[in-house]
Amino acid sequence: MTEKANSPRAPLKSGLPHVGYVLLWYPLFTQPFIFREVEGLQNELPLEVYTLYGKNLRCCSDEMKRSAENARNYGIKALPSICFEIGRQICSHPRRFWKLLRRSLFRPWKSFETFGENLWAFCAGLRLGRQFVDDGIDMAYAPWPRGTATAAWIASEIAGIPFATSARGDNLDPADPDLEDKLSAALFVRANNAADMERMGRFVGVKDKISLVYNSLTLPSPKTMPEKSKGNAARILSVGRFDVTKGFDVLLKACQILKERGVDFQLTLAGGGGKVMGLGDMEKKLHKLRHDLGLENEVFMPGLISHDQLPEILIEHDIFAAPCVIHSSGRRDGIPNTVIEAMAYGLPVAATDVNALPEVVVNGKTGLIVPPGDPNALADALGWLIDNPCRAREMGEEGRRLAQSLFDPQKNAHKLADILASQYLAKKSFREHQACAE
């Protein structure tokens, strides 16, 4: 959101592990928290970013685009070197190669898409392992438990180094068939909210290795926050990818109820990307629903917005809505980062009690919580916030303080870096002790 000055980084301490941070893409406009985490970690320890796919800078901020030059991208251009490495591994370490192949791919995958991602991750991971050795990487970290964790796990076996990973939201339900094995094999597992931390604890051998570190987000300074302009109609905002877990259809139905009650409001429903992200054509369905409910004059749908545009949009609105639901498959969000960003700009939030949302949307304190999938309850919450503007502003201020406390990028990057370093050094000390004993 707000750009940082490009000041030189302070010298790092000696003895810290050189970390390989593995992603599908970097940066990605839907993951500004990953971008901010990487920026923060690079101030704490030596870290290189590796991506399994090529660049995807669509809708990225200018600051994010500049950071793309520092990532090592694989993608289709790396196919010759990946194929060469596959052949080399088959010839030089055939038993290890077939063991890793069976472990990574011979699973009851629920979709071709997931299998395809893991197939590419397996192949890229073989090349990545050799790259780790060449680059002097001491430890791999994959912030997602699917393809990135597959690649990190494979690469760690090739390079003889530990790896760590993370899981959240819809990674846990429905769980991929290899998730428990990945979490069990990881040196440690990071959770980014308490609800998902508890859900991860049900996997065998995982509970005692989970560390809670909230996401790192770009938060505005309270001193630089401009005054909100005032208008007659209440301005409601909801932002996110158009996915079945977001509950935007419920929000539109709640807006119809508000209209029938004679409430003066405007909703901005910003998002999209369903087809691009493999989430189906929710955008078309939502546009049709808006038409069918007669909300063309009340609901504005601008499409995808860049991270550079978000601060101005947040400033222009009064209330944020997060009508998340749990899909029939079990899929759900953790804490949508747009909720935290809205809170950081002083917006009270009307949200559902899905997964980790009540950790930040504290009912009656930073916003209002309602059951998922209930348009009437959501309309009641939005209506209350509209009818009680003074109390709503107080909730917004309380939410701003909570966001600054839990999601501070420097504090959370320092905490994650400390865990990475301490876990690596403990593992290194254990291996050295074993070697001496032998």
Coordinates of C-alpha atoms in Angstrom, one line a residue:
M1 CA 0.0 0.0 0.0
T2 CA 2.3 2.8 1.2
E3 CA 5.7 2.5 -0.4
K4 CA 8.8 2.3 1.8
A5 CA 11.9 4.3 1.2
N6 CA 14.6 2.2 -0.5
S7 CA 17.1 2.6 2.3
P8 CA 20.1 0.2 2.4
R9 CA 19.7 -2.8 4.8
A10 CA 21.7 -2.9 7.9
P11 CA 24.4 -5.6 8.0
L12 CA 23.1 -9.0 9.3
K13 CA 24.6 -10.9 12.2
S14 CA 26.9 -13.8 11.5
G15 CA 25.9 -17.4 12.1
L16 CA 22.3 -17.0 10.8
P17 CA 20.9 -19.6 8.4
H18 CA 20.7 -18.8 4.7
V19 CA 17.0 -19.4 3.9
G20 CA 15.5 -20.4 0.6
Y21 CA 11.9 -19.1 0.5
V22 CA 9.9 -21.2 -2.0
L23 CA 6.7 -19.8 -3.7
L24 CA 4.7 -20.5 -6.9
W25 CA 4.9 -16.8 -7.9
Y26 CA 6.6 -13.8 -6.4
P27 CA 5.2 -11.2 -6.0
L28 CA 1.5 -11.9 -6.5
F29 CA -1.1 -9.2 -6.2
T30 CA -3.4 -11.4 -4.0
Q31 CA -0.6 -12.0 -1.6
P32 CA 0.8 -8.6 -0.4
F33 CA 1.3 -10.2 3.0
I34 CA 3.9 -12.6 1.5
F35 CA 5.6 -9.6 -0.2
R36 CA 5.8 -7.7 3.1
E37 CA 7.0 -10.9 5.0
V38 CA 9.8 -11.4 2.5
E39 CA 10.8 -7.8 2.8
G40 CA 10.8 -8.0 6.6
L41 CA 12.7 -11.3 6.7
Q42 CA 15.5 -10.0 4.4
N43 CA 16.2 -7.4 7.1
E44 CA 16.6 -10.1 9.6
L45 CA 18.6 -12.9 7.9
P46 CA 20.0 -13.9 4.5
L47 CA 17.1 -15.0 2.3
E48 CA 16.6 -15.9 -1.3
V49 CA 13.2 -16.2 -3.1
Y50 CA 12.7 -19.1 -5.5
T51 CA 9.5 -19.4 -7.6
L52 CA 8.3 -22.6 -9.3
Y53 CA 6.4 -20.6 -12.0
G54 CA 7.4 -17.6 -14.1
K55 CA 6.5 -13.9 -13.3
N56 CA 2.9 -12.8 -12.8
L57 CA 2.9 -9.1 -12.1
R58 CA -0.7 -8.4 -13.0
C59 CA -2.3 -5.8 -10.6
C60 CA 0.9 -5.7 -8.5
S61 CA 1.9 -2.4 -6.9
D62 CA 5.0 -0.6 -8.3
E63 CA 6.9 -1.5 -5.1
M64 CA 6.0 -5.2 -5.6
K65 CA 7.0 -5.1 -9.3
R66 CA 10.5 -3.8 -8.3
S67 CA 11.0 -6.7 -5.9
A68 CA 10.4 -9.3 -8.7
E69 CA 13.9 -8.7 -10.0
N70 CA 15.4 -10.3 -6.9
A71 CA 13.5 -13.6 -7.2
R72 CA 14.9 -16.7 -9.0
N73 CA 12.1 -17.8 -11.3
Y74 CA 11.7 -21.3 -12.8
G75 CA 8.6 -21.8 -15.0
I76 CA 8.7 -23.1 -18.5
K77 CA 12.0 -21.5 -19.4
A78 CA 13.7 -23.8 -16.8
L79 CA 12.3 -26.9 -18.4
P80 CA 15.6 -28.0 -20.1
S81 CA 17.6 -27.7 -16.9
I82 CA 14.9 -29.5 -14.9
C83 CA 14.8 -32.3 -17.4
F84 CA 18.5 -32.6 -17.3
E85 CA 18.4 -32.7 -13.5
I86 CA 15.7 -35.5 -13.6
G87 CA 18.0 -37.5 -15.8
R88 CA 21.0 -36.9 -13.6
Q89 CA 19.1 -37.9 -10.5
I90 CA 17.8 -41.1 -12.1
C91 CA 21.4 -42.1 -13.1
S92 CA 23.3 -41.0 -10.0
H93 CA 20.7 -41.8 -7.3
P94 CA 18.0 -44.1 -8.8
R95 CA 16.8 -45.5 -5.5
R96 CA 16.4 -42.1 -3.9
F97 CA 14.7 -40.7 -7.1
W98 CA 12.0 -43.5 -7.2
K99 CA 11.4 -43.2 -3.4
L100 CA 10.8 -39.5 -3.7
L101 CA 8.6 -40.0 -6.8
R102 CA 6.4 -42.5 -5.0
R103 CA 6.2 -40.3 -1.9
S104 CA 5.3 -37.2 -3.8
L105 CA 3.0 -38.4 -6.6
F106 CA 1.5 -41.8 -5.8
R107 CA -1.4 -40.4 -3.8
P108 CA -5.2 -40.4 -4.1
W109 CA -5.4 -36.9 -5.5
K110 CA -8.8 -35.3 -5.6
S111 CA -8.2 -33.2 -8.7
F112 CA -6.0 -33.1 -11.7
E113 CA -5.1 -29.5 -10.9
T114 CA -3.6 -30.5 -7.5
F115 CA -1.8 -33.5 -9.0
G116 CA -0.4 -31.3 -11.8
E117 CA 0.9 -28.7 -9.4
N118 CA 2.6 -31.4 -7.3
L119 CA 4.0 -33.0 -10.4
W120 CA 5.7 -29.8 -11.5
A121 CA 6.8 -29.1 -8.0
F122 CA 8.4 -32.5 -7.8
C123 CA 10.3 -31.9 -11.0
A124 CA 11.3 -28.4 -10.1
G125 CA 12.2 -29.5 -6.6
L126 CA 14.9 -31.8 -8.0
R127 CA 16.5 -28.9 -9.7
L128 CA 15.9 -26.6 -6.8
G129 CA 17.8 -29.0 -4.5
R130 CA 20.9 -28.6 -6.6
Q131 CA 20.4 -24.9 -6.8
F132 CA 20.2 -24.8 -3.0
V133 CA 23.6 -26.5 -2.8
D134 CA 25.1 -24.0 -5.3
D135 CA 23.7 -21.0 -3.5
G136 CA 24.7 -22.2 0.0
I137 CA 21.1 -22.5 1.3
D138 CA 20.9 -23.9 4.8
M139 CA 17.1 -24.2 5.2
A140 CA 14.0 -24.1 3.0
Y141 CA 10.8 -22.5 4.0
A142 CA 7.5 -22.9 2.0
P143 CA 4.6 -20.7 3.2
W144 CA 2.0 -22.9 1.5
P145 CA 1.7 -26.6 2.0
R146 CA 0.9 -27.7 -1.5
G147 CA 3.2 -27.4 -4.5
T148 CA 5.7 -25.1 -2.7
A149 CA 6.0 -27.5 0.2
T150 CA 6.4 -30.4 -2.2
A151 CA 9.3 -28.6 -3.9
A152 CA 10.9 -27.6 -0.6
W153 CA 10.7 -31.1 0.8
I154 CA 12.2 -32.6 -2.3
A155 CA 14.9 -30.0 -2.5
S156 CA 15.7 -30.4 1.2
E157 CA 16.3 -34.1 0.7
I158 CA 18.6 -33.4 -2.3
A159 CA 20.5 -30.7 -0.5
G160 CA 20.6 -32.4 2.9
I161 CA 18.9 -29.5 4.7
P162 CA 15.8 -29.1 6.9
F163 CA 12.6 -27.5 5.6
A164 CA 9.6 -25.8 7.3
T165 CA 6.2 -25.0 6.0
S166 CA 2.8 -23.4 6.9
A167 CA -0.8 -24.3 6.4
R168 CA -4.0 -22.2 6.7
G169 CA -7.7 -21.9 5.9
D170 CA -8.7 -24.1 3.0
N171 CA -5.4 -26.0 3.0
L172 CA -6.7 -27.9 6.0
D173 CA -10.2 -28.8 4.9
P174 CA -10.3 -30.7 2.7
A175 CA -6.7 -31.7 3.3
D176 CA -4.5 -33.0 0.5
P177 CA -3.5 -36.6 0.9
D178 CA 0.1 -35.7 1.5
L179 CA -0.5 -32.9 4.0
E180 CA 0.0 -34.9 7.2
D181 CA 3.2 -36.3 5.9
K182 CA 4.6 -32.9 5.0
L183 CA 3.7 -31.4 8.3
S184 CA 5.2 -34.3 10.2
A185 CA 8.4 -34.1 8.1
A186 CA 8.8 -30.3 8.5
L187 CA 11.3 -29.0 11.1
F188 CA 8.5 -26.7 12.3
V189 CA 5.1 -25.6 11.1
R190 CA 3.9 -22.0 11.1
A191 CA 0.3 -21.1 11.7
N192 CA -0.9 -17.5 10.9
N193 CA -3.9 -17.6 13.2
A194 CA -5.0 -19.4 16.4
A195 CA -7.9 -21.2 14.9
D196 CA -5.8 -22.9 12.2
M197 CA -3.2 -23.6 14.8
E198 CA -5.7 -25.7 16.6
R199 CA -6.9 -27.4 13.4
M200 CA -3.3 -28.4 12.5
G201 CA -2.9 -29.9 15.9
R202 CA -5.1 -32.8 15.0
F203 CA -2.5 -34.2 12.6
V204 CA -0.2 -36.9 14.0
G205 CA 3.2 -35.6 15.2
V206 CA 2.4 -32.0 14.5
K207 CA 0.9 -30.3 17.6
D208 CA 4.3 -29.8 19.4
K209 CA 6.0 -28.2 16.4
I210 CA 3.5 -25.4 15.5
S211 CA 4.5 -21.8 16.0
L212 CA 1.9 -18.9 15.7
V213 CA 3.1 -15.9 13.7
Y214 CA 0.4 -13.6 12.3
N215 CA 0.8 -12.3 8.7
S216 CA 2.9 -9.2 8.0
L217 CA 0.8 -6.5 6.5
T218 CA 1.5 -2.9 5.2
L219 CA -0.2 -0.8 7.9
P220 CA -0.8 3.0 7.6
S221 CA 0.7 5.3 10.2
P222 CA -2.1 6.8 12.3
K223 CA -0.3 10.2 11.8
T224 CA -0.7 10.1 8.1
M225 CA -4.3 8.9 8.0
P226 CA -6.5 11.5 6.1
E227 CA -10.0 12.4 7.3
K228 CA -12.8 10.4 5.7
S229 CA -15.1 12.5 3.5
K230 CA -18.7 12.5 4.6
G231 CA -21.7 11.7 2.5
N232 CA -25.4 10.9 2.9
A233 CA -25.4 7.2 1.9
A234 CA -23.6 4.7 4.1
R235 CA -20.6 3.3 2.1
I236 CA -20.1 -0.4 2.5
L237 CA -17.0 -2.2 1.1
S238 CA -16.2 -5.8 0.5
V239 CA -13.0 -6.9 -1.4
G240 CA -11.7 -10.4 -2.3
R241 CA -11.3 -13.0 -5.0
F242 CA -14.7 -14.2 -6.2
D243 CA -14.7 -17.6 -4.6
V244 CA -17.4 -19.8 -3.0
T245 CA -15.8 -19.3 0.5
K246 CA -16.3 -15.5 0.4
G247 CA -20.1 -15.5 0.7
F248 CA -20.6 -12.5 -1.6
D249 CA -23.9 -13.9 -2.8
V250 CA -25.1 -13.7 0.9
L251 CA -23.9 -10.1 1.0
L252 CA -25.9 -9.2 -2.1
K253 CA -29.0 -10.8 -0.6
A254 CA -28.4 -8.8 2.6
C255 CA -28.2 -5.6 0.5
Q256 CA -31.6 -6.4 -1.0
I257 CA -33.0 -6.6 2.5
L258 CA -31.4 -3.2 3.4
K259 CA -33.0 -1.7 0.3
E260 CA -36.4 -3.1 1.2
R261 CA -36.0 -1.5 4.7
G262 CA -35.4 1.8 3.1
V263 CA -31.7 2.1 4.2
D264 CA -29.6 4.6 2.2
F265 CA -26.4 2.8 1.3
Q266 CA -23.9 2.0 -1.4
L267 CA -21.9 -1.2 -1.7
T268 CA -18.6 -1.5 -3.5
L269 CA -17.9 -5.2 -4.2
A270 CA -14.4 -5.3 -5.6
G271 CA -12.8 -8.5 -6.8
G272 CA -12.8 -11.1 -9.5
G273 CA -10.2 -13.5 -10.9
G274 CA -12.3 -16.6 -10.5
K275 CA -11.5 -18.1 -13.8
V276 CA -7.8 -17.0 -13.7
M277 CA -7.4 -18.5 -10.2
G278 CA -9.2 -21.8 -11.1
L279 CA -12.2 -20.9 -8.8
G280 CA -14.9 -21.0 -11.4
D281 CA -17.0 -18.3 -12.9
M282 CA -18.3 -16.7 -9.8
E283 CA -18.0 -13.2 -11.3
K284 CA -20.7 -13.9 -13.9
K285 CA -23.0 -15.4 -11.2
L286 CA -22.6 -12.4 -8.9
H287 CA -23.3 -9.9 -11.7
K288 CA -26.5 -11.9 -12.6
L289 CA -27.5 -12.0 -8.9
R290 CA -27.1 -8.2 -8.6
H291 CA -29.3 -7.8 -11.7
D292 CA -31.9 -10.3 -10.4
L293 CA -32.1 -8.5 -7.1
G294 CA -32.5 -5.1 -8.7
L295 CA -29.3 -3.7 -7.1
E296 CA -27.6 -2.1 -10.1
N297 CA -28.0 1.4 -8.5
E298 CA -26.9 0.3 -5.0
V299 CA -24.0 -2.1 -5.8
F300 CA -20.9 -1.0 -7.7
M301 CA -18.6 -3.8 -9.0
P302 CA -15.3 -2.3 -10.3
G303 CA -13.6 -5.7 -10.8
L304 CA -10.0 -6.4 -9.7
I305 CA -8.2 -3.6 -8.0
S306 CA -4.4 -3.3 -7.5
H307 CA -2.8 -3.0 -4.1
D308 CA -1.9 0.6 -4.9
Q309 CA -5.6 1.5 -5.3
L310 CA -6.8 -0.2 -2.1
P311 CA -5.8 2.6 0.4
E312 CA -7.9 5.2 -1.4
I313 CA -10.8 2.9 -1.7
L314 CA -10.7 2.1 2.0
I315 CA -10.6 5.7 2.9
E316 CA -13.7 6.4 0.9
H317 CA -15.8 3.8 2.8
D318 CA -17.4 3.6 6.2
I319 CA -18.0 -0.2 6.9
F320 CA -16.3 -3.4 5.7
A321 CA -18.2 -6.6 5.2
A322 CA -16.7 -10.1 5.4
P323 CA -19.5 -12.5 4.8
C324 CA -17.3 -15.7 4.6
V325 CA -18.9 -19.1 4.6
I326 CA -17.8 -22.7 4.9
H327 CA -18.2 -24.5 1.6
S328 CA -19.8 -28.0 1.5
S329 CA -16.3 -29.4 0.8
G330 CA -15.0 -28.0 4.1
R331 CA -13.1 -25.2 2.4
R332 CA -12.9 -21.9 4.3
D333 CA -10.8 -18.8 4.8
G334 CA -8.4 -18.2 7.6
I335 CA -8.4 -14.4 8.2
P336 CA -8.9 -12.5 4.9
N337 CA -6.1 -10.0 4.7
T338 CA -8.5 -7.4 3.4
V339 CA -10.3 -7.5 6.7
I340 CA -7.1 -6.5 8.5
E341 CA -6.3 -3.8 6.0
A342 CA -9.9 -2.4 6.4
M343 CA -9.4 -2.4 10.2
A344 CA -6.1 -0.7 9.8
Y345 CA -7.9 2.1 8.1
G346 CA -10.4 2.4 10.9
L347 CA -13.4 0.6 9.3
P348 CA -15.7 -1.4 11.6
V349 CA -16.3 -4.9 10.2
A350 CA -19.5 -6.9 9.9
A351 CA -18.3 -10.5 9.6
T352 CA -19.3 -14.1 10.1
D353 CA -17.9 -16.5 12.8
V354 CA -16.1 -18.6 10.2
N355 CA -12.7 -20.0 11.4
A356 CA -10.3 -17.3 12.6
L357 CA -12.4 -14.2 11.9
P358 CA -13.6 -13.8 15.5
E359 CA -9.9 -13.5 16.5
V360 CA -9.9 -10.0 15.0
V361 CA -13.5 -9.1 14.6
V362 CA -14.4 -9.1 18.2
N363 CA -18.1 -8.9 18.5
G364 CA -19.2 -5.5 19.9
K365 CA -15.6 -4.3 20.1
T366 CA -14.1 -4.1 16.6
G367 CA -17.2 -5.0 14.7
L368 CA -20.2 -7.4 14.7
I369 CA -20.2 -11.2 14.2
V370 CA -23.1 -13.1 12.6
P371 CA -23.7 -16.7 11.6
P372 CA -22.5 -17.6 8.1
G373 CA -25.0 -17.9 5.2
D374 CA -27.7 -15.7 6.9
P375 CA -28.6 -12.6 4.9
N376 CA -31.0 -11.4 7.5
A377 CA -28.5 -11.5 10.3
L378 CA -25.9 -9.8 8.0
A379 CA -28.4 -7.1 7.0
D380 CA -29.2 -6.5 10.7
A381 CA -25.5 -6.1 11.5
L382 CA -24.9 -3.7 8.6
G383 CA -28.0 -1.8 9.5
W384 CA -26.9 -1.4 13.1
L385 CA -23.5 0.0 12.1
I386 CA -25.2 2.4 9.7
D387 CA -27.7 3.5 12.4
N388 CA -25.1 3.9 15.1
P389 CA -22.2 5.9 13.4
C390 CA -20.6 7.1 16.6
R391 CA -20.3 3.6 18.0
A392 CA -19.2 2.2 14.6
R393 CA -16.4 4.8 14.6
E394 CA -15.3 3.7 18.1
M395 CA -15.2 0.1 16.9
G396 CA -13.2 1.2 13.9
E397 CA -10.6 2.9 16.1
E398 CA -10.4 -0.2 18.3
G399 CA -9.9 -2.4 15.2
R400 CA -7.1 -0.1 14.1
R401 CA -5.3 -0.6 17.3
L402 CA -5.7 -4.4 17.1
A403 CA -4.5 -4.5 13.5
Q404 CA -1.4 -2.4 14.5
S405 CA -0.7 -4.8 17.4
L406 CA -1.2 -8.2 15.7
F407 CA -0.1 -7.6 12.2
D408 CA 2.9 -5.3 12.5
P409 CA 5.3 -6.3 9.7
Q410 CA 8.5 -5.6 11.6
K411 CA 7.5 -7.4 14.7
N412 CA 6.1 -10.4 12.9
A413 CA 9.1 -10.7 10.5
H414 CA 11.4 -10.6 13.5
K415 CA 9.4 -13.3 15.3
L416 CA 9.4 -15.6 12.2
A417 CA 13.1 -15.0 11.6
D418 CA 13.9 -15.8 15.2
I419 CA 12.0 -19.1 14.9
L420 CA 13.7 -20.0 11.6
A421 CA 17.1 -19.3 13.1
S422 CA 16.6 -21.0 16.5
Q423 CA 15.0 -24.1 15.0
Y424 CA 17.8 -24.4 12.4
L425 CA 20.6 -23.9 15.0
A426 CA 18.9 -26.4 17.3
K427 CA 18.8 -28.9 14.5
K428 CA 22.4 -28.2 13.5
S429 CA 23.6 -28.7 17.2
F430 CA 21.7 -32.0 17.4
R431 CA 23.3 -33.3 14.2
E432 CA 26.8 -32.2 15.4
H433 CA 26.2 -34.0 18.8
Q434 CA 25.1 -37.1 17.0
A435 CA 28.2 -37.0 14.8
C436 CA 30.5 -36.7 17.8
A437 CA 28.7 -39.6 19.6
E438 CA 29.3 -41.8 16.6

